[in-house]
XYZ file of C-alpha atoms in Angstrom:
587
model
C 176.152 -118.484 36.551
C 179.178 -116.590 35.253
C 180.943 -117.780 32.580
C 184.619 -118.776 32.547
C 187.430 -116.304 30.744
C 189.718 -116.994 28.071
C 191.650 -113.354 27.455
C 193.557 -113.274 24.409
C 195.509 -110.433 23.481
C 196.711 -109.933 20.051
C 199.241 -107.261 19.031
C 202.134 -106.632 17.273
C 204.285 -108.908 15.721
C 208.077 -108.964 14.833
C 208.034 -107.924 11.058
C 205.391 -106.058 9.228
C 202.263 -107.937 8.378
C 202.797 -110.208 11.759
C 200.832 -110.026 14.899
C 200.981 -112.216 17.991
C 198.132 -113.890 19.528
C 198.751 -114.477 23.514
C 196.786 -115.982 25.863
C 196.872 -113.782 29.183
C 194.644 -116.499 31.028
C 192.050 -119.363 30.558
C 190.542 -121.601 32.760
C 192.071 -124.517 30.227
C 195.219 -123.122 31.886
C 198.444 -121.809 30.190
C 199.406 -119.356 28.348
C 200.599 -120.200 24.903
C 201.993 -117.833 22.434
C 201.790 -117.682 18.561
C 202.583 -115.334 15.764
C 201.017 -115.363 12.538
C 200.405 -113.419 9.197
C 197.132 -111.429 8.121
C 196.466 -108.856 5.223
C 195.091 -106.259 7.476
C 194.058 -103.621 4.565
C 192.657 -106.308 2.448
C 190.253 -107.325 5.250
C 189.334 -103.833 5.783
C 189.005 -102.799 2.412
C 186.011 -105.670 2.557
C 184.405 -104.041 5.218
C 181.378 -102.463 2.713
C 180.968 -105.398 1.003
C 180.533 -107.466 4.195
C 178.533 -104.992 5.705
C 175.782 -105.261 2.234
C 175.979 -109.081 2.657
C 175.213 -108.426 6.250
C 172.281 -106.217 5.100
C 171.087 -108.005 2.703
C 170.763 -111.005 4.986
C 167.225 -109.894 6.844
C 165.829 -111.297 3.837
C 165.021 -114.530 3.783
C 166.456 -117.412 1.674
C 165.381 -120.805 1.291
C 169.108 -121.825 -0.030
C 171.223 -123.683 2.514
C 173.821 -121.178 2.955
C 173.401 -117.858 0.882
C 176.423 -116.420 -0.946
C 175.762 -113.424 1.721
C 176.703 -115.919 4.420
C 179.413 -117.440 2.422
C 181.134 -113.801 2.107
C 180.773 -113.591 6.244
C 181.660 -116.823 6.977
C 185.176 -116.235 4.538
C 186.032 -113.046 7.030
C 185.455 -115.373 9.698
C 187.081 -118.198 9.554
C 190.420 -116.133 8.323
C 190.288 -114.357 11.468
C 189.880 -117.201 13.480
C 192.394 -119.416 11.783
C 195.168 -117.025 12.359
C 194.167 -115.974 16.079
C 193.405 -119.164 16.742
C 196.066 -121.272 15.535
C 198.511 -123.892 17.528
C 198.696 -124.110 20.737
C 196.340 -121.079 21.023
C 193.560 -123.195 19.407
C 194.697 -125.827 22.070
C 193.912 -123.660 24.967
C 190.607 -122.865 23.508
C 189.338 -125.832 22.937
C 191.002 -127.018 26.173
C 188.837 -124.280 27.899
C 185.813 -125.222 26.198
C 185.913 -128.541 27.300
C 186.706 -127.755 30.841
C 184.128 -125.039 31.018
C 181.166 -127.825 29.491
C 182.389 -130.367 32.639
C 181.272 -127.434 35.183
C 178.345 -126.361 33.626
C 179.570 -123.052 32.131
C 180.135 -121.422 29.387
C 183.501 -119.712 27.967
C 183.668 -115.585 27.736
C 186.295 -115.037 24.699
C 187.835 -111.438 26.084
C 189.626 -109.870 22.826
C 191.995 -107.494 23.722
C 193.524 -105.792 20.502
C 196.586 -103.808 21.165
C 197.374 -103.283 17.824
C 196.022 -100.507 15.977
C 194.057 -101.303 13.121
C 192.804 -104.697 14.216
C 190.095 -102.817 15.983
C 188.469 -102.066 12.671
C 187.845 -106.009 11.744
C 185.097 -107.386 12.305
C 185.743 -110.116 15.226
C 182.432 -111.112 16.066
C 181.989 -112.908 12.664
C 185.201 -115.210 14.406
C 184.170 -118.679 12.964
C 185.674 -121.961 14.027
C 184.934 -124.258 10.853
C 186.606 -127.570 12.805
C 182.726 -127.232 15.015
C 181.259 -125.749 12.359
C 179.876 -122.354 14.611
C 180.473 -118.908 15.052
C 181.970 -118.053 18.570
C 179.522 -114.939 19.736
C 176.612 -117.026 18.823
C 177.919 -120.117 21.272
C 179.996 -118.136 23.618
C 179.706 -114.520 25.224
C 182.548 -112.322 22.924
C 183.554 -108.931 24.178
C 186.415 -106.612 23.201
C 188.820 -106.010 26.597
C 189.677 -102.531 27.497
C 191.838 -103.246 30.364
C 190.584 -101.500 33.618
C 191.031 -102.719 37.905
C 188.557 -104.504 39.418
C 185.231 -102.692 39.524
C 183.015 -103.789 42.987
C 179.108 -104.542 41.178
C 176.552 -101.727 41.266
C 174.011 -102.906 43.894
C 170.880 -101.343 42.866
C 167.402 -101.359 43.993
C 164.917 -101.783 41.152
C 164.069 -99.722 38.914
C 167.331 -99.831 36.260
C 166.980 -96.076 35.289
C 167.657 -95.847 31.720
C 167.728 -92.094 30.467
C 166.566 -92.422 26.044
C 168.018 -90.075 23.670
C 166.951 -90.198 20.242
C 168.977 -87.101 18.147
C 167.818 -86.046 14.753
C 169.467 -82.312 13.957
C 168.214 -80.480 10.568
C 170.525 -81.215 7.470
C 170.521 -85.416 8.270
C 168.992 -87.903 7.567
C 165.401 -87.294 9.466
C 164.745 -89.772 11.880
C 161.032 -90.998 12.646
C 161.268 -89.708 16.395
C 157.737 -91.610 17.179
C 158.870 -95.147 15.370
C 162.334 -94.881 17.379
C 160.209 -94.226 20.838
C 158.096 -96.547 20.123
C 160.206 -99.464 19.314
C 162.404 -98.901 22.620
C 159.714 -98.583 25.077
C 157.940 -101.891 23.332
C 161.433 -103.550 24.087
C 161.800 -102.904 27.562
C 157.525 -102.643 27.729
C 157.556 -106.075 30.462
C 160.313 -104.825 32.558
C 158.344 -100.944 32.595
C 155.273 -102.731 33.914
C 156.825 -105.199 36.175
C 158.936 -102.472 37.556
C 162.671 -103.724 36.760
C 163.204 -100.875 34.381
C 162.482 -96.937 34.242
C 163.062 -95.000 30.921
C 163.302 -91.062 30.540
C 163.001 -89.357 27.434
C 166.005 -86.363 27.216
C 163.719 -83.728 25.462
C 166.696 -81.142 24.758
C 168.682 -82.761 22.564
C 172.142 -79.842 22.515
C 174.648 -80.182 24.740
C 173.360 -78.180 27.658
C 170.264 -80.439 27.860
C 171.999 -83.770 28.085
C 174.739 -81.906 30.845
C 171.256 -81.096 32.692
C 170.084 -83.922 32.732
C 172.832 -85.821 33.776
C 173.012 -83.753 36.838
C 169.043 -83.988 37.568
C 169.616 -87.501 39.041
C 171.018 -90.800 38.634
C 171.197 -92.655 35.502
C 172.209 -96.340 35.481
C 172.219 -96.598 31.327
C 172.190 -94.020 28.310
C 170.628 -95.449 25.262
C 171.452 -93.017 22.337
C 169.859 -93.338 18.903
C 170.907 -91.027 16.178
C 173.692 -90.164 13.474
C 176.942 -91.239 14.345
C 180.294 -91.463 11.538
C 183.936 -91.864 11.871
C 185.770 -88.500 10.858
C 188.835 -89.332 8.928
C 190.364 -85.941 9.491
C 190.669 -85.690 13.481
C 190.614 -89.898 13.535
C 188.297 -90.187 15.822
C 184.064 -91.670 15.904
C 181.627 -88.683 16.680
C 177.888 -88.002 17.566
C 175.686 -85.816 15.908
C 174.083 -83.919 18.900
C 171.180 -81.379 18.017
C 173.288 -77.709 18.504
C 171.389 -74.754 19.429
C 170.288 -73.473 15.523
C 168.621 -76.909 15.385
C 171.169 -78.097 13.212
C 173.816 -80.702 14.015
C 176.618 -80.087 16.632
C 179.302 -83.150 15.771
C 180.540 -84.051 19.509
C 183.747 -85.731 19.369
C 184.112 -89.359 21.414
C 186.652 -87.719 23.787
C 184.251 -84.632 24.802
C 181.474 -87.359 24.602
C 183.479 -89.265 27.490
C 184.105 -85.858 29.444
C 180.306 -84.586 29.467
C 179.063 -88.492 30.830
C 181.709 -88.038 33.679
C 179.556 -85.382 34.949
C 177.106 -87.759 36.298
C 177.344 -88.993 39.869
C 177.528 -92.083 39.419
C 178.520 -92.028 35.487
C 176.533 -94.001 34.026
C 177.791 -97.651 33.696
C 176.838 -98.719 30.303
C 176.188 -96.187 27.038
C 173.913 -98.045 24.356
C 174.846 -96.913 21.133
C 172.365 -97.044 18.117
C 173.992 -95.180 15.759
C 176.121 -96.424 12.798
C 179.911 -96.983 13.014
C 179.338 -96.024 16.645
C 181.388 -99.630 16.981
C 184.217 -98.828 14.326
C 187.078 -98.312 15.139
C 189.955 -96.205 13.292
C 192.967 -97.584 10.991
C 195.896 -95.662 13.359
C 194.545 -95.083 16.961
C 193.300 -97.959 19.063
C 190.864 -96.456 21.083
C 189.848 -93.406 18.885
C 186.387 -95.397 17.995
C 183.811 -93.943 19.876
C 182.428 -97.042 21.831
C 186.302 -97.733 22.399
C 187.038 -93.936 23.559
C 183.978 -94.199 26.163
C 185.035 -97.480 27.649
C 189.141 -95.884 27.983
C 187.638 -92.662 29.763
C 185.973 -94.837 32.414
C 182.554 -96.019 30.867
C 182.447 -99.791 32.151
C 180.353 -101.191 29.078
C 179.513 -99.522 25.775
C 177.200 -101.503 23.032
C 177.428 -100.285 19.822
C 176.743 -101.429 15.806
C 179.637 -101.526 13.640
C 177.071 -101.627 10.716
C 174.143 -100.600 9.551
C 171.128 -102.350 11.044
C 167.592 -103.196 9.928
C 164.732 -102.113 12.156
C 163.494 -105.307 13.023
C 166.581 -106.501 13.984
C 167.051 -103.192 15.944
C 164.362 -104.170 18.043
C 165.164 -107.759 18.997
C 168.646 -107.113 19.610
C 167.152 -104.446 22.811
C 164.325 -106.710 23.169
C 166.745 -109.589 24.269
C 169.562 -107.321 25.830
C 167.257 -105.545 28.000
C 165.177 -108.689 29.086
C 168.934 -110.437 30.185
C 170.214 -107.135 32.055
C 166.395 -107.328 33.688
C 166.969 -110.618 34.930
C 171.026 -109.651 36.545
C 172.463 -111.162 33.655
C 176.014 -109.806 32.874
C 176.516 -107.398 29.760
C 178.726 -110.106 28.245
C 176.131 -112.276 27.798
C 173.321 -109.804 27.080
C 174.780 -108.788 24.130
C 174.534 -112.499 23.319
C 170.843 -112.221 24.218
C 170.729 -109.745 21.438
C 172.203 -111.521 19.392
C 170.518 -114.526 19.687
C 166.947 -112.210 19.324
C 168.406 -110.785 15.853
C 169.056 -114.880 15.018
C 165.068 -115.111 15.553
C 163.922 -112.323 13.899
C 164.191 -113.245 10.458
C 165.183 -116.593 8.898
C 169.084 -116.669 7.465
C 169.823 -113.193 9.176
C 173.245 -112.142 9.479
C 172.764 -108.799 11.761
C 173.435 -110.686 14.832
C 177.358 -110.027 13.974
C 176.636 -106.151 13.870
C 176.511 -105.519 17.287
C 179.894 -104.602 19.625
C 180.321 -105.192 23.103
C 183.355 -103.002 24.451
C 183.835 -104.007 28.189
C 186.027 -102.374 30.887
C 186.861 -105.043 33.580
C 184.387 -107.492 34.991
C 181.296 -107.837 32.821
C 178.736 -108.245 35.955
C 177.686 -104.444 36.067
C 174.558 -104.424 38.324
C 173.120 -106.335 41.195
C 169.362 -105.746 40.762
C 167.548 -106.650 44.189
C 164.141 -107.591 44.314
C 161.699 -105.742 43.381
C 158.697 -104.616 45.260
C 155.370 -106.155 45.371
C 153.725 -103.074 46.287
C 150.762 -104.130 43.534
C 148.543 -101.061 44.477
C 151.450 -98.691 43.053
C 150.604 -97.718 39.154
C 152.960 -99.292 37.320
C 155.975 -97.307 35.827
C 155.896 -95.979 32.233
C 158.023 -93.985 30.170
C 157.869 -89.785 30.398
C 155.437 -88.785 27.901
C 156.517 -86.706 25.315
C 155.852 -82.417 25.435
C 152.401 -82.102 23.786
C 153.451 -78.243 23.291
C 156.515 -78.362 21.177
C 159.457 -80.516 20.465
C 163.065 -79.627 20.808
C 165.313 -78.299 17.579
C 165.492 -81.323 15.422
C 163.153 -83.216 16.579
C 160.976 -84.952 14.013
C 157.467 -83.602 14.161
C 154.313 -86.279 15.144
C 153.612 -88.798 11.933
C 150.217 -87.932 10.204
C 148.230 -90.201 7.934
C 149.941 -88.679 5.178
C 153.362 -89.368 6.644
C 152.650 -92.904 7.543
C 150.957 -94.169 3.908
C 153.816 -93.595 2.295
C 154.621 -96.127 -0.838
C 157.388 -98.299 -2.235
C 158.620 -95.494 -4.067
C 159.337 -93.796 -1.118
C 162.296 -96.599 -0.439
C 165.374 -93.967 0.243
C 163.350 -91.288 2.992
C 164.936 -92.614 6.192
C 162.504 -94.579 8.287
C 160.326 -95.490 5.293
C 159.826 -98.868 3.911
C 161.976 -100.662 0.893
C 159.656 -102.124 -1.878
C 158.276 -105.422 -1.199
C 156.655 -107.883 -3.684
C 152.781 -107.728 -4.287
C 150.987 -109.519 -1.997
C 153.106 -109.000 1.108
C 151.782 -107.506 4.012
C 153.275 -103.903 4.566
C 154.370 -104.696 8.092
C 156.860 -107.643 7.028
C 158.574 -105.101 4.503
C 162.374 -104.547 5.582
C 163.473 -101.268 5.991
C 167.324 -100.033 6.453
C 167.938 -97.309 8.635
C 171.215 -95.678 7.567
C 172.325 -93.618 9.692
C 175.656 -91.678 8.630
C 177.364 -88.168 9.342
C 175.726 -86.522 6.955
C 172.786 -85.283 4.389
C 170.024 -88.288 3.763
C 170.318 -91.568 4.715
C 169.846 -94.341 1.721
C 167.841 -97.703 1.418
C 169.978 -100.456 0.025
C 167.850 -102.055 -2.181
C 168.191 -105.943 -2.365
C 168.726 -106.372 -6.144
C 171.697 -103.447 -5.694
C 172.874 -105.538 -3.027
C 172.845 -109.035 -4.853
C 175.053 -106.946 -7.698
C 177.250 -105.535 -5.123
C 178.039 -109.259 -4.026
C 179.041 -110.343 -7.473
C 181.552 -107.677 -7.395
C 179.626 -104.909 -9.593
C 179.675 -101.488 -8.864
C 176.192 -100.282 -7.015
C 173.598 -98.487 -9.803
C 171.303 -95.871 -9.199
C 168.161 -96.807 -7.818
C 165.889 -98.389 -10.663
C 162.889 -96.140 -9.177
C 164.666 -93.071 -9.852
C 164.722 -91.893 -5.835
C 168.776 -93.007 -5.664
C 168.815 -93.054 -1.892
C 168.946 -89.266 -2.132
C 165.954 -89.099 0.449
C 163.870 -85.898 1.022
C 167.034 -83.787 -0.341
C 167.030 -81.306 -2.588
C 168.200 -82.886 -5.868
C 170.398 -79.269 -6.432
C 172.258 -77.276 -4.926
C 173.665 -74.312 -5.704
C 176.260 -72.169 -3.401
C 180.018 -70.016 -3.149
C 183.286 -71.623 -2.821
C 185.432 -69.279 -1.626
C 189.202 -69.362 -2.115
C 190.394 -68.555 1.190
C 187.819 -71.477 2.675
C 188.775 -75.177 3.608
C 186.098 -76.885 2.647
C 182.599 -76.083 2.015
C 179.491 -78.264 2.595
C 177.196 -78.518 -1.049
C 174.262 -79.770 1.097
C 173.709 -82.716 -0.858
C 174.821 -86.262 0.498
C 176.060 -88.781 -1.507
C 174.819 -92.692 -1.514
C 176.453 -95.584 -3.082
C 176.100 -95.034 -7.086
C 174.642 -91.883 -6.666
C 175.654 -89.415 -9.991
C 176.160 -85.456 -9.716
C 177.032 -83.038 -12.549
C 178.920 -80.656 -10.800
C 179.285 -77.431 -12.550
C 181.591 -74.177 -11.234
C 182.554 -70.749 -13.257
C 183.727 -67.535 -11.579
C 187.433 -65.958 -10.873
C 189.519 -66.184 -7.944
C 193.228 -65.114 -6.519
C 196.207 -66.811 -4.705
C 197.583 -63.613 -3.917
C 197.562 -59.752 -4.229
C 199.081 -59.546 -7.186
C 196.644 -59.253 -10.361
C 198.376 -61.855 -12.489
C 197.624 -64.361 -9.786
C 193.805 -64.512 -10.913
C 192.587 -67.768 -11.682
C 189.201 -69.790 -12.882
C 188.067 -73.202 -11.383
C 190.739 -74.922 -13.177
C 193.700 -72.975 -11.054
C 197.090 -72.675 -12.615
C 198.714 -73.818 -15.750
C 199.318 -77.384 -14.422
C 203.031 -77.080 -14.465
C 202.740 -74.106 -12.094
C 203.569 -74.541 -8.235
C 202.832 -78.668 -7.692
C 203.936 -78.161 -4.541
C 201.146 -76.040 -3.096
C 198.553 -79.089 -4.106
C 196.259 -81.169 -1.651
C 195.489 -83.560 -4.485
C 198.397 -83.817 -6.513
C 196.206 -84.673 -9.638
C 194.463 -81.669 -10.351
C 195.976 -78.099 -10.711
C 196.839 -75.858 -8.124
C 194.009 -73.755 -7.123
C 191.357 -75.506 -9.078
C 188.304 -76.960 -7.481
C 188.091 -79.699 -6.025
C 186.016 -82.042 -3.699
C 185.475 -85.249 -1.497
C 182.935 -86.508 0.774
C 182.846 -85.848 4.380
C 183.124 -89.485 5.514
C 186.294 -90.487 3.757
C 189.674 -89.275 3.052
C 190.032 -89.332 -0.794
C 190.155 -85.877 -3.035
C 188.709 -85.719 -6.680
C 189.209 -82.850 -8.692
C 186.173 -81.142 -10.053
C 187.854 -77.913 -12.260
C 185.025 -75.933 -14.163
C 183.219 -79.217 -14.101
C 182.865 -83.141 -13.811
C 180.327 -86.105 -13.193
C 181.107 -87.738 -9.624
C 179.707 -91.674 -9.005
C 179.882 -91.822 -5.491
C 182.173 -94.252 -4.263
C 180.503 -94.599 -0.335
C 178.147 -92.532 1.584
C 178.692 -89.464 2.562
C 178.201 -85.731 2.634
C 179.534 -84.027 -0.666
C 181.964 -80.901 -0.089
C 183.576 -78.379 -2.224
C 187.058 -76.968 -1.674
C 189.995 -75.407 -3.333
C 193.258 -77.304 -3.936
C 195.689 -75.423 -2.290
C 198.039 -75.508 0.936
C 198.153 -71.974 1.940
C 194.649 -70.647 1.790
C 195.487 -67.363 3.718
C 196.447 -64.726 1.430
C 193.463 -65.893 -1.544
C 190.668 -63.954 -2.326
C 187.097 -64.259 -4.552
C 184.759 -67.130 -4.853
C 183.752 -69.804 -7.306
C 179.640 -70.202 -8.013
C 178.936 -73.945 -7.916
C 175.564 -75.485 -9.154
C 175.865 -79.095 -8.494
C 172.984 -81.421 -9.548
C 172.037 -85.155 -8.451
C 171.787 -87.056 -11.930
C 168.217 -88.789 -11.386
């Protein structure tokens, strides 16, 4: 039965700081208005340490409510007490109670035209007067406003086309694992012939715009490295380019290559992280919000970092509901309701994000035959000849008896006390724009919580991965930015160490060293204000803030990220020469 709609729009409100919370309709009936207060940037600047709580929470804890809960619960019930308040709260509770009397239950529809409130995390939305957090009780989507759309009527099989990206130079993915875990997820549905899944083997561009044309494709489920770039303000997807390395596909283009299917697919899975983030200055310029605006009816995305396990009973229990013509809205809830039951105290069940374009009943599955002498469907087997560029190669027993010290290689497993069985260990899969992915140890996490900086990690690895520990390359003067190779974790230390000679013009008095100019000369040809003009500096490819580096420094990183060298200048045009850079990870 579908459930009832309460559609609240919050925006803009008169003065700076204020927002308006409207209801647009309810079947409580209607439609209140209220403006209230709320410290945008100091919500979002909590975003990493709510995301380690969240993280930290697959472990279990025998203590009523864990101070990883209590952190959640805080965001929560601040965003619900300000969107929620008045006569607002009045209609929602109103709708509640009139939705109970018939039987149903009530759909909160968010939709945020404000930009920035995108980026908070609404699903942890928790009403402390009932003591429960909305998405777990209710089906909670975010509204991109769209017409009508008539329901897909479908005859069984829901055709759902798998694409599992892992380019050279990130974090390597364990290509078998990720297959594996998928197909066991949608495993009842294969047999019983609700469900088809099809592997995309060519992993660039070209193959996915083949494949979309081959036939028709009712759901793409991507896994794979996905990061929000700061400089063009938009969420992109690392596809697998031609040289095997990764070709960073912008949401926008994204939305413009899925268009080429006929039909276009109706909903785009997205297991990748902060595929559900969305950016401080343009609404929609997420990617899971970019899809749904170009015309993509349902996108589910993470808008952290998720565990394995919970990986797998989130599409365990959103697959089962779409099998059995449940709408997206509350499939999500499914999901979330498998994360709740994968692990005791969990928190993971807030990561996922359900972006929905008009109504949230996508398909109309019809019955499905009972032809019994038919073999039953299974997934395309992979090419026993060669995999595409990127693609991980098959696990051997070497690969797969890996240790506890092996806690920061992507897809490995974190350290677990003696005496545990190896299949109940946790493992993080961190999957970011660039360089290795890193294992959030719980003890690092516990620290983080108390409000102390992340360490290295105690075993020496430091979430570095299967990097090289140095690197050593050219920074050119007349260059942007160039990419070291390494990737930065939380805590992570590198000695960075540059010498050579350089010009900012033709002239031969204009040569320079890695420190630039005399710092009073030209300030206002800097990119970092701090640091001299022409001197080297660097940043990490995930956020926004410069540090200068000069003939040398130690860098703690501050976030994850891929490490980059540049020059601090303006006008890069008319500079010549290069810097040599040798730039070690501190282990």
């Amino acid at each position: 039965m579908d459930p009832a709609v309460m559609e609240l729009e919050i925006g803009p409100g008169p003065e700076p700081g204020s927002y308006v919370a409207r209801v647009l309709r309810s079947v409580g009936g209607g439609e209140p208005t209220e403006t209230f207060h709320l410290d945008l940037d100091e919500l979002v600047d909590r975003r990493p340490l709510l995301e380690a709580s969240v993280l930290s929470s697959a472990v279990s804890t025998r203590r009523v409510m864990s101070d990883t809960e209590a952190v959640l619960q805080d965001v929560g019930r601040r965003l619900f007490d300000a969107a929620f308040a008045g006569s607002v709260g009045t209609a929602y509770r109103t709708s509640l109670a009139v939705a109970s009397e018939r039987g149903l239950s009530v759909q909160v529809s968010l939709r945020l035209t404000a930009p920035g409130l995108a980026a908070l995390p609404w699903e942890a939305l928790y009403d402390a007067d009932t003591d429960r957090y909305l998405c777990r009780k209710e089906p909670l989507v975010r509204n991109v406003p769209a017409a009508h759309t008539p329901v897909l009527r479908i005859a069984p099989p829901l055709r759902v086309l798998g694409m599992i990206s892992s380019p050279r130079g990130l974090p390597m993915l364990d290509v078998e694992v990720e297959r594996e875990r998928l197909e066991q997820a949608l495993g009842p549905h294969i047999e019983d012939g609700r469900v088809e899944l099809s592997w995309l083997e060519d992993l660039t561009w070209d193959g996915l715009h083949a494949k979309l044309l081959e036939g028709s494709w009712h759901v793409l489920h991507f896994i794979g490295h996905g990061a929000y770039d700061t400089a063009t303000d938009e969420g992109v997807l690392a596809f697998v380019g031609r040289d095997g390395r990764a070709d960073h596909v912008s949401a926008s283009a994204f939305a413009d290559l899925l268009d080429e299917a006929e039909p276009t697919p109706r909903l785009v899975v997205l297991n990748s992280c902060q595929s559900g983030t969305g950016g401080p200055t343009d609404l929609f310029s997420g990617t899971a919000a970019a899809l749904a605006r170009s015309g993509i009816h349902a996108v589910a995305a993470m808008q952290f970092s998720i565990s394995d396990d919970a990986a797998l009973a989130f599409s365990r229990g959103f697959y089962t509901a779409l099998a059995h013509n449940r709408g997206i809205d509350e499939a999500v809830r499914s999901g979330r309701i498998g994360i709740l039951g994968a692990g005791r105290g969990t928190l993971e069940w807030v990561t996922p994000v359900l972006y929905l374009r008009g109504d949230a009943q996508l398909f109309d599955l019809g019955s499905v035959p009972t032809d019994h002498s038919a073999e039953p469907r299974s997934p395309a087997p992979a090419d026993a000849t060669g995999r595409p560029p990127g693609a991980a190669p098959p696990r051997t027993q070497a690969a797969s008896a890996r240790t506890s010290t092996d806690a920061s290689v992507p897809g490995s497993r974190a350290p677990t006390p003696a005496g545990e069985r190896a299949t109940r260990r946790p493992t993080w899969r961190r999957w970011a724009l660039a360089g290795g992915a890193a294992v959030v140890a719980i003890g690092a996490v516990v620290t983080a919580l108390l409000l102390i900086p992340f360490g290295p990690d105690p075993g020496g690895a430091g979430g570095s991965g299967d990097q090289p520990s140095t690197a050593e390359l050219a920074v050119p003067l007349d260059v942007d930015w160039v990419d070291v190779g390494l990737y930065c974790t939380l805590g992570d230390e590198f000695v960075i160490e540059v010498s050579g000679r350089g010009w900012l013009d033709e002239t031969a008095d204009s040569q320079i060293g890695p420190d630039g100019l005399p710092a009073e000369e030209r300030p206002e040809a800097r990119v970092l204000p701090d640091a001299n003009t022409g001197s080297v500096i660097g940043r990490l490819d995930t956020t926004p803030e410069r540090f200068p580096v000069g003939t040398g420094t130690t860098y703690v990183c501050p976030a994850q990220g891929g490490l980059m060298l540049g020059i601090n200048d303006t006008d890069l045009e008319n500079n010549s020469g290069e810097f040599g850079a040798v730039v070690t990870l501190n282990q």
